[in-house]
Short mmCIF file of C-alpha atoms and ligand atoms in Angstrom, two decimals:
data_model
loop_
_atom_site.label_atom_id
_atom_site.label_comp_id
_atom_site.label_asym_id
_atom_site.label_seq_id
_atom_site.Cartn_x
_atom_site.Cartn_y
_atom_site.Cartn_z
CA MET A 1 0.01 0.06 0.06
CA ARG A 2 1.04 3.67 -0.20
CA ALA A 3 1.71 5.52 3.02
CA LEU A 4 3.23 8.72 4.28
CA THR A 5 6.52 8.02 6.05
CA TRP A 6 8.79 10.11 8.25
CA HIS A 7 12.49 10.30 7.47
CA GLY A 8 13.82 13.18 9.54
CA LYS A 9 13.22 16.95 10.02
CA HIS A 10 11.12 18.32 7.17
CA ASP A 11 11.51 15.03 5.30
CA VAL A 12 8.26 13.04 4.83
CA ARG A 13 7.72 10.82 1.79
CA MET A 14 5.14 8.73 0.14
CA ASP A 15 6.41 5.13 0.14
CA THR A 16 5.16 1.70 -0.77
CA VAL A 17 5.00 -0.43 2.34
CA PRO A 18 3.54 -3.77 3.40
CA ASP A 19 -0.26 -3.84 3.90
CA PRO A 20 -1.31 -4.16 7.58
CA GLU A 21 -2.78 -7.35 8.89
CA ILE A 22 -4.90 -8.47 11.87
CA VAL A 23 -2.42 -9.18 14.72
CA ASN A 24 -4.76 -9.54 17.76
CA PRO A 25 -8.33 -10.66 17.95
CA ARG A 26 -9.68 -7.30 18.87
CA ASP A 27 -8.02 -5.60 15.74
CA ALA A 28 -9.71 -4.44 12.63
CA VAL A 29 -8.16 -3.11 9.33
CA ILE A 30 -9.58 0.06 8.00
CA LYS A 31 -9.36 1.19 4.41
CA VAL A 32 -8.71 4.94 4.93
CA THR A 33 -10.97 7.29 2.98
CA SER A 34 -10.03 10.68 4.66
CA THR A 35 -7.17 11.62 6.87
CA ALA A 36 -5.96 15.07 8.15
CA ILE A 37 -2.72 16.72 9.05
CA CYS A 38 -2.64 17.96 12.63
CA GLY A 39 -0.74 20.76 14.41
CA SER A 40 0.68 17.82 16.51
CA ASP A 41 2.13 16.36 13.22
CA LEU A 42 4.05 19.54 12.83
CA HIS A 43 5.92 18.81 16.12
CA LEU A 44 7.06 15.57 14.36
CA TYR A 45 7.81 17.33 11.07
CA ASP A 46 10.02 19.78 13.02
CA HIS A 47 11.53 16.84 14.90
CA TYR A 48 10.65 18.08 18.42
CA ILE A 49 9.16 14.77 19.48
CA PRO A 50 11.86 12.07 20.38
CA THR A 51 11.81 8.38 19.53
CA MET A 52 10.79 8.70 15.88
CA GLN A 53 12.38 6.24 13.43
CA ALA A 54 12.96 6.54 9.72
CA GLY A 55 10.11 4.92 7.88
CA ASP A 56 7.44 5.38 10.61
CA ILE A 57 4.03 5.88 9.08
CA LEU A 58 2.39 9.10 10.27
CA GLY A 59 -1.22 10.12 10.82
CA HIS A 60 -3.62 10.07 13.76
CA GLU A 61 -6.68 11.75 12.36
CA PHE A 62 -8.38 9.34 10.01
CA MET A 63 -11.62 7.45 9.05
CA GLY A 64 -12.61 4.85 6.61
CA GLU A 65 -14.29 1.58 5.85
CA VAL A 66 -13.82 -1.55 7.80
CA VAL A 67 -12.31 -4.21 5.54
CA GLU A 68 -11.03 -6.94 7.94
CA VAL A 69 -11.97 -7.83 11.49
CA GLY A 70 -10.41 -10.04 14.22
CA SER A 71 -12.49 -12.62 16.01
CA ARG A 72 -13.18 -10.32 18.92
CA SER A 73 -13.85 -7.07 17.04
CA THR A 74 -17.42 -5.71 17.32
CA LEU A 75 -17.12 -4.00 13.97
CA LYS A 76 -18.51 -5.39 10.71
CA LYS A 77 -17.00 -5.25 7.26
CA GLY A 78 -18.31 -2.41 5.19
CA GLN A 79 -19.10 -0.14 8.19
CA ARG A 80 -17.81 3.45 8.04
CA VAL A 81 -15.93 4.51 11.15
CA VAL A 82 -14.01 7.42 12.65
CA VAL A 83 -11.10 6.27 14.69
CA PRO A 84 -9.91 8.08 17.91
CA PHE A 85 -6.14 8.83 17.93
CA THR A 86 -5.82 7.36 21.38
CA ILE A 87 -5.43 3.58 21.48
CA SER A 88 -7.21 2.44 24.64
CA CYS A 89 -8.21 -0.97 25.99
CA GLY A 90 -11.51 0.14 27.49
CA SER A 91 -11.16 -1.90 30.71
CA CYS A 92 -8.07 -0.93 32.74
CA TYR A 93 -8.16 1.22 35.89
CA HIS A 94 -7.86 4.47 33.73
CA CYS A 95 -10.22 3.49 30.98
CA ASN A 96 -12.87 2.67 33.69
CA LYS A 97 -12.59 6.27 34.75
CA HIS A 98 -13.02 7.30 31.13
CA GLN A 99 -9.39 8.61 31.18
CA TYR A 100 -8.71 6.86 27.91
CA SER A 101 -5.52 8.74 27.04
CA ALA A 102 -4.04 7.35 30.25
CA CYS A 103 -4.79 3.69 29.31
CA ALA A 104 -2.26 1.29 30.83
CA ASN A 105 -2.58 -1.30 28.14
CA GLY A 106 -2.14 0.72 24.96
CA LEU A 107 1.65 0.09 24.50
CA PRO A 108 3.41 -3.04 23.21
CA ALA A 109 5.68 -4.46 25.86
CA ASP A 110 8.86 -3.24 24.11
CA ASN A 111 7.75 0.42 24.33
CA GLN A 112 6.49 0.44 27.93
CA ASP A 113 9.75 1.71 29.47
CA ILE A 114 10.64 4.62 27.07
CA ALA A 115 8.51 7.30 28.88
CA ARG A 116 8.93 5.95 32.38
CA GLN A 117 12.13 7.91 33.08
CA PRO A 118 11.02 11.31 31.96
CA TYR A 119 7.35 10.98 32.89
CA GLY A 120 7.26 8.51 35.69
CA HIS A 121 4.76 6.35 33.82
CA GLU A 122 4.29 4.91 30.29
CA MET A 123 2.32 7.01 27.79
CA ALA A 124 -0.91 5.92 26.13
CA GLY A 125 -0.73 4.30 22.73
CA LEU A 126 -1.27 6.75 19.88
CA PHE A 127 -1.40 6.23 16.18
CA GLY A 128 1.53 7.47 14.09
CA TYR A 129 3.19 9.35 16.99
CA SER A 130 6.73 8.06 17.86
CA HIS A 131 7.81 4.94 19.65
CA MET A 132 7.22 6.52 23.08
CA THR A 133 3.52 6.19 22.24
CA GLY A 134 3.75 2.63 20.91
CA GLY A 135 5.32 2.95 17.47
CA TYR A 136 1.93 2.19 15.82
CA ALA A 137 1.58 2.87 12.11
CA GLY A 138 -0.60 5.82 11.46
CA GLY A 139 -3.53 6.49 9.27
CA GLN A 140 -1.97 8.76 6.51
CA ALA A 141 -2.02 5.57 4.45
CA GLU A 142 -4.32 3.52 2.39
CA TYR A 143 -4.88 0.97 5.17
CA VAL A 144 -4.30 0.92 8.90
CA ARG A 145 -4.51 -1.62 11.63
CA VAL A 146 -6.76 -0.47 14.50
CA PRO A 147 -6.09 -2.20 17.88
CA PHE A 148 -9.01 -2.50 20.43
CA SER A 149 -11.45 -1.90 17.55
CA ASP A 150 -14.31 -2.91 19.93
CA VAL A 151 -13.61 0.19 22.07
CA GLY A 152 -12.34 3.05 19.92
CA PRO A 153 -13.93 3.60 16.48
CA ILE A 154 -17.41 5.09 16.23
CA VAL A 155 -19.72 3.91 13.46
CA ILE A 156 -20.98 6.75 11.23
CA PRO A 157 -24.55 6.70 9.93
CA ASP A 158 -25.04 6.44 6.14
CA GLY A 159 -25.28 9.63 4.29
CA VAL A 160 -23.02 11.77 6.48
CA SER A 161 -20.05 12.94 4.62
CA ASP A 162 -16.39 12.25 5.73
CA ASP A 163 -15.65 16.04 5.99
CA LYS A 164 -18.40 16.49 8.57
CA VAL A 165 -17.19 13.86 11.00
CA LEU A 166 -13.51 13.38 10.32
CA PHE A 167 -12.48 15.79 13.13
CA LEU A 168 -14.11 13.55 15.75
CA SER A 169 -10.80 11.68 15.57
CA ASP A 170 -8.96 14.35 17.48
CA ILE A 171 -9.28 18.20 17.13
CA LEU A 172 -13.01 18.46 17.81
CA PRO A 173 -12.95 16.47 21.14
CA THR A 174 -9.58 18.20 21.88
CA GLY A 175 -11.21 21.63 21.55
CA TRP A 176 -14.20 20.47 23.55
CA GLN A 177 -12.09 19.03 26.37
CA ALA A 178 -10.12 22.23 26.43
CA ALA A 179 -13.29 24.24 27.08
CA GLU A 180 -14.54 21.67 29.56
CA TYR A 181 -11.22 21.89 31.45
CA ALA A 182 -11.70 25.64 31.52
CA GLU A 183 -14.64 25.03 33.79
CA ILE A 184 -16.75 27.75 32.18
CA GLU A 185 -19.53 29.35 34.12
CA PRO A 186 -22.25 31.43 32.47
CA GLY A 187 -21.13 35.00 32.00
CA ASP A 188 -17.44 34.06 31.83
CA THR A 189 -14.85 35.65 29.61
CA VAL A 190 -12.44 33.03 28.12
CA ALA A 191 -9.22 33.90 26.38
CA VAL A 192 -7.81 31.40 23.80
CA TRP A 193 -4.24 31.53 22.65
CA GLY A 194 -3.89 30.01 19.15
CA CYS A 195 -6.53 30.01 16.38
CA GLY A 196 -5.52 26.74 14.80
CA PRO A 197 -7.98 23.91 14.52
CA VAL A 198 -7.82 23.16 18.34
CA GLY A 199 -8.22 26.83 19.28
CA LEU A 200 -11.12 27.35 16.83
CA PHE A 201 -12.98 24.24 18.18
CA ALA A 202 -12.30 25.43 21.73
CA ILE A 203 -13.92 28.73 20.88
CA GLN A 204 -17.09 27.11 19.48
CA SER A 205 -17.25 24.79 22.50
CA ALA A 206 -16.68 27.58 24.98
CA PHE A 207 -19.73 29.50 23.64
CA LEU A 208 -21.74 26.29 23.68
CA MET A 209 -20.79 25.86 27.37
CA GLY A 210 -22.11 29.34 28.26
CA ALA A 211 -19.11 31.68 27.88
CA GLU A 212 -20.35 35.24 27.40
CA ARG A 213 -17.17 36.45 25.77
CA VAL A 214 -14.37 34.66 24.11
CA ILE A 215 -11.16 36.50 23.13
CA ALA A 216 -8.99 34.84 20.55
CA ILE A 217 -5.25 35.56 20.14
CA ASP A 218 -3.09 34.74 17.11
CA HIS A 219 -1.18 36.57 14.40
CA PHE A 220 -2.62 35.13 11.24
CA PRO A 221 -5.40 37.36 9.92
CA ASN A 222 -7.36 34.44 8.19
CA ARG A 223 -7.29 32.36 11.36
CA LEU A 224 -8.45 35.37 13.47
CA ALA A 225 -11.23 36.00 10.91
CA LEU A 226 -12.53 32.34 11.45
CA ALA A 227 -12.50 33.02 15.19
CA LYS A 228 -14.54 36.21 14.67
CA ARG A 229 -17.00 34.18 12.58
CA PHE A 230 -17.99 32.27 15.75
CA GLY A 231 -18.38 35.43 17.71
CA ALA A 232 -14.98 35.83 19.32
CA GLU A 233 -13.19 39.16 19.80
CA THR A 234 -9.67 38.99 18.62
CA ILE A 235 -6.16 40.28 19.40
CA ASN A 236 -3.46 40.17 16.81
CA PHE A 237 -0.32 39.87 19.05
CA GLU A 238 1.78 41.48 16.36
CA GLU A 239 -0.37 44.58 16.39
CA SER A 240 -1.18 44.98 20.14
CA ALA A 241 0.52 43.82 23.38
CA THR A 242 -1.69 40.80 24.46
CA TYR A 243 -1.60 41.45 28.23
CA ASP A 244 -2.47 45.16 27.90
CA ALA A 245 -5.22 44.38 25.42
CA LEU A 246 -6.78 41.64 27.71
CA MET A 247 -6.70 44.00 30.72
CA THR A 248 -8.36 46.78 28.72
CA MET A 249 -10.99 44.41 27.47
CA THR A 250 -11.80 42.91 30.91
CA GLY A 251 -11.71 46.21 33.00
CA GLY A 252 -8.41 45.19 34.60
CA ILE A 253 -9.70 41.92 36.05
CA GLY A 254 -8.36 39.52 33.39
CA PRO A 255 -10.16 36.57 31.71
CA ASP A 256 -11.93 34.09 33.99
CA ALA A 257 -10.33 31.18 32.14
CA VAL A 258 -7.46 30.96 29.72
CA ILE A 259 -6.86 28.21 27.14
CA ASP A 260 -3.38 27.54 25.68
CA ALA A 261 -3.97 26.05 22.21
CA VAL A 262 -0.47 27.02 20.90
CA GLY A 263 1.97 24.45 22.30
CA LEU A 264 5.70 23.94 22.17
CA GLU A 265 6.33 25.87 18.97
CA ALA A 266 5.11 29.34 20.08
CA HIS A 267 5.73 32.03 17.47
CA GLY A 268 6.78 35.70 18.19
CA LEU A 269 9.90 37.69 18.75
CA PHE A 270 9.29 37.93 22.52
CA PHE A 271 12.29 37.97 24.82
CA ASP A 272 11.44 34.80 26.66
CA ASN A 273 10.46 33.09 23.33
CA VAL A 274 13.79 33.95 21.72
CA ILE A 275 15.66 32.51 24.76
CA ASP A 276 13.47 29.30 24.55
CA GLN A 277 14.31 29.17 20.83
CA ILE A 278 18.02 29.34 21.36
CA LYS A 279 17.92 26.74 24.11
CA ALA A 280 15.77 24.37 21.90
CA SER A 281 18.19 24.78 18.94
CA THR A 282 21.25 24.00 21.18
CA PHE A 283 19.58 21.09 22.97
CA LEU A 284 19.57 22.98 26.33
CA GLY A 285 15.80 23.02 26.44
CA THR A 286 12.81 21.49 24.70
CA ASP A 287 9.54 23.54 24.71
CA ARG A 288 8.80 27.15 23.87
CA ILE A 289 6.10 27.90 26.50
CA HIS A 290 5.60 31.63 25.72
CA ALA A 291 1.82 31.30 25.23
CA LEU A 292 1.37 29.33 28.53
CA ARG A 293 3.44 31.99 30.44
CA GLN A 294 1.38 34.73 29.04
CA ALA A 295 -1.86 33.00 29.75
CA ILE A 296 -0.96 32.48 33.40
CA ILE A 297 0.10 36.11 33.80
CA ALA A 298 -3.09 37.44 32.18
CA CYS A 299 -5.49 35.06 33.89
CA ARG A 300 -7.66 36.69 36.64
CA LYS A 301 -7.03 35.79 40.27
CA GLY A 302 -8.71 32.59 41.12
CA GLY A 303 -9.12 31.70 37.43
CA ARG A 304 -8.59 28.49 35.52
CA VAL A 305 -5.88 27.54 33.05
CA SER A 306 -6.70 24.83 30.45
CA MET A 307 -3.81 23.54 28.33
CA PRO A 308 -4.71 21.26 25.41
CA ALA A 309 -1.43 22.35 23.81
CA VAL A 310 1.27 19.66 23.60
CA TYR A 311 4.59 20.02 25.50
CA GLY A 312 7.29 17.34 25.78
CA GLY A 313 10.04 18.10 28.23
CA PHE A 314 11.26 20.36 31.04
CA VAL A 315 10.94 24.14 31.03
CA ASP A 316 12.25 27.15 32.89
CA LYS A 317 10.92 30.59 33.55
CA PHE A 318 7.58 28.97 34.50
CA PRO A 319 5.73 31.66 36.30
CA LEU A 320 5.17 29.46 39.39
CA GLY A 321 4.85 32.51 41.76
CA ALA A 322 2.01 34.04 39.69
CA PHE A 323 0.32 30.63 39.45
CA MET A 324 0.37 30.13 43.16
CA GLU A 325 -0.18 33.61 44.41
CA LYS A 326 -3.27 34.09 42.16
CA GLY A 327 -4.65 30.79 43.16
CA LEU A 328 -4.95 29.33 39.64
CA THR A 329 -5.77 25.77 38.63
CA LEU A 330 -4.43 23.94 35.64
CA LYS A 331 -5.93 21.05 33.70
CA THR A 332 -4.24 19.50 30.69
CA GLY A 333 -3.60 16.21 28.93
CA GLN A 334 -3.99 14.20 25.75
CA THR A 335 -7.66 14.06 24.91
CA HIS A 336 -9.84 11.28 26.21
CA VAL A 337 -11.34 11.01 22.73
CA GLN A 338 -13.54 7.97 23.29
CA HIS A 339 -15.34 9.76 26.09
CA TYR A 340 -16.49 12.58 23.90
CA MET A 341 -17.14 11.02 20.58
CA PRO A 342 -20.71 9.94 20.92
CA GLY A 343 -21.93 13.34 22.31
CA LEU A 344 -20.06 15.22 19.72
CA LEU A 345 -21.32 13.13 16.83
CA ASN A 346 -24.83 14.04 18.02
CA ALA A 347 -23.88 17.71 18.16
CA ILE A 348 -22.66 17.52 14.60
CA MET A 349 -25.79 15.77 13.40
CA GLU A 350 -27.93 18.43 15.15
CA ASP A 351 -25.86 21.20 13.50
CA LYS A 352 -24.76 22.65 16.88
CA ILE A 353 -21.15 22.37 15.86
CA ASP A 354 -19.68 23.40 12.49
CA THR A 355 -16.84 21.33 11.39
CA GLU A 356 -16.46 21.76 7.63
CA PHE A 357 -15.64 25.44 7.87
CA LEU A 358 -12.16 24.53 8.93
CA ILE A 359 -11.03 22.67 5.74
CA SER A 360 -9.04 24.97 3.57
CA HIS A 361 -7.53 22.29 1.29
CA ARG A 362 -8.42 18.80 0.13
CA MET A 363 -5.72 16.90 -1.73
CA PRO A 364 -4.88 13.29 -2.72
CA LEU A 365 -2.94 11.31 -0.17
CA GLU A 366 -0.07 11.10 -2.72
CA ASP A 367 0.38 14.87 -2.23
CA ALA A 368 0.83 14.55 1.60
CA PRO A 369 4.48 15.78 1.57
CA LYS A 370 3.29 18.94 -0.21
CA GLY A 371 0.46 19.30 2.34
CA TYR A 372 2.84 19.08 5.27
CA LYS A 373 5.00 21.83 3.77
CA MET A 374 1.94 24.02 3.27
CA PHE A 375 0.53 23.51 6.69
CA HIS A 376 3.90 24.31 8.15
CA ASP A 377 4.93 27.28 5.93
CA GLU A 378 1.56 28.86 5.04
CA GLN A 379 -0.49 28.79 8.17
CA ASN A 380 -2.37 31.92 7.36
CA GLU A 381 -3.93 30.39 4.19
CA THR A 382 -3.87 26.81 5.37
CA THR A 383 -6.21 26.05 8.34
CA LYS A 384 -6.66 22.41 7.77
CA ILE A 385 -5.72 19.87 5.04
CA VAL A 386 -7.75 16.79 4.48
CA LEU A 387 -6.05 14.02 2.34
CA LYS A 388 -8.17 11.71 0.38
CA THR A 389 -7.29 8.21 -0.76
N1 NAD B 401 -4.12 17.46 23.96
C1 NAD B 401 -4.38 16.86 22.84
O1 NAD B 401 -4.82 15.71 22.85
C2 NAD B 401 -4.03 17.53 21.53
C3 NAD B 401 -4.62 17.06 20.36
C4 NAD B 401 -4.46 17.78 19.15
C5 NAD B 401 -3.62 18.89 19.15
N2 NAD B 401 -2.98 19.19 20.33
C6 NAD B 401 -2.02 20.35 20.39
O2 NAD B 401 -2.72 21.54 20.32
C7 NAD B 401 -1.83 22.56 19.81
C8 NAD B 401 -2.68 23.31 18.72
O3 NAD B 401 -2.94 22.42 17.64
P1 NAD B 401 -3.44 22.96 16.25
O4 NAD B 401 -3.70 21.80 15.39
O5 NAD B 401 -4.47 23.93 16.36
O6 NAD B 401 -2.00 23.66 15.82
P2 NAD B 401 -1.64 24.81 14.76
O7 NAD B 401 -0.14 24.77 14.71
O8 NAD B 401 -2.46 24.68 13.59
O9 NAD B 401 -2.13 26.11 15.49
C9 NAD B 401 -1.32 26.77 16.45
C10 NAD B 401 -1.71 28.28 16.42
O10 NAD B 401 -1.10 28.97 17.39
C11 NAD B 401 -0.74 30.26 16.97
N3 NAD B 401 0.37 30.83 17.83
C12 NAD B 401 1.68 30.61 17.72
N4 NAD B 401 2.31 31.33 18.62
C13 NAD B 401 1.37 32.11 19.31
C14 NAD B 401 1.46 33.02 20.36
N5 NAD B 401 2.60 33.42 20.87
N6 NAD B 401 0.25 33.62 20.80
C15 NAD B 401 -0.90 33.22 20.18
N7 NAD B 401 -1.06 32.36 19.17
C16 NAD B 401 0.07 31.74 18.76
C17 NAD B 401 -0.25 30.01 15.57
O11 NAD B 401 -0.18 31.14 14.79
C18 NAD B 401 -1.33 28.95 15.12
O12 NAD B 401 -2.42 29.58 14.46
C19 NAD B 401 -0.66 21.89 19.33
O13 NAD B 401 0.35 21.94 20.36
C20 NAD B 401 -1.09 20.46 19.20
O14 NAD B 401 0.00 19.53 19.34
C21 NAD B 401 -3.22 18.55 21.46
ZN1 ZN B 402 -4.18 15.59 15.81
ZN1 ZN B 403 -7.23 0.97 29.21
#
């Protein structure tokens, strides 16, 4: 089959690789029909995530048709399914608490120890996202093996287009969880750093959860325009100082909740960000946490910080004093996708959530390397790329 493979920094290629097969009784094989490139894939493309190996198949946002099932899969051949990016057993201690992205059984035995030293525990299994998360082949491919297919994939009713439901695989539940973790109360003002796919879904979700005002921060005019379309007020951080603007907009109180939907590759010529960048490029540091620092500094006293953004390592200049003295709380994590999928599918079917607005480009899977370059280099024009097989 044809698949997108990783070979190093800014080097992804379409290769011919062996077709996947059923390995365990709970597996299914999916013929991919649509798959998207994620902001998280850019962290791999820029080689910020360790334990990648040349030839790894990327992709964790995908859907398709069931073509093979193991003896204990509950899926049937011919069904259309969206697959969550988290690989979760459904019955361990964590899965029983619906903390699917903390599943203890998602990793093959050989990969269990990789994250133990830096994180204290193993990570969950994720599709196409390094060997620390299991080394699973991803879905930017013609076919993909889906472990625990009796737990993860959600069956899509006939007649609903791929483009409408594809984002149930990751970014829609991620934006929703981000808003849920912001613990929004009616009347709240919520500030969202980053108007990429995750930020834009967090904005829609925040309004649905009762936020009175959402303030969106980015520097790409097209992305800010999409935020406005959902009713957000906007700050272009290249035109105004974000902290000052937020204080003016909230009468000096600060937002009730702040959401960091930027992550470890924060943009901007800010003093702290330049230092982070130098440290990352000389292997003295890992993450650029400018957006998170700014969110904590701007958040009102007693407010909430939600951090869907991905970070990988150790940081300095973390405003621990501000965090403590203002009495903030922080919630974060890889998304518990399986927990949110059924409710969000209903919300899409009832037209409560708009998903297709986000797609700026559709292209054949064969053009995936071009898609990665565009999503990386032209973020103003490229909000989301969907690859079709
Ligand atoms: N927790 C999860 O399970 C999960 C799932 C999916 C994505 N993510 C993470 O969420 C983050 C966002 O994902 P995405 O797909 O929207 O990515 P993206 O790269 O498309 O969007 C990030 C946006 O942040 C903006 N930005 C950069 N620096 C900024 C700054 N200083 N202030 C304000 N905005 C700034 C960029 O201009 C861009 O529009 C990434 O870190 C991604 O890895 C997490
Ligand atoms: Zn993703
Ligand atoms: Zn589990």
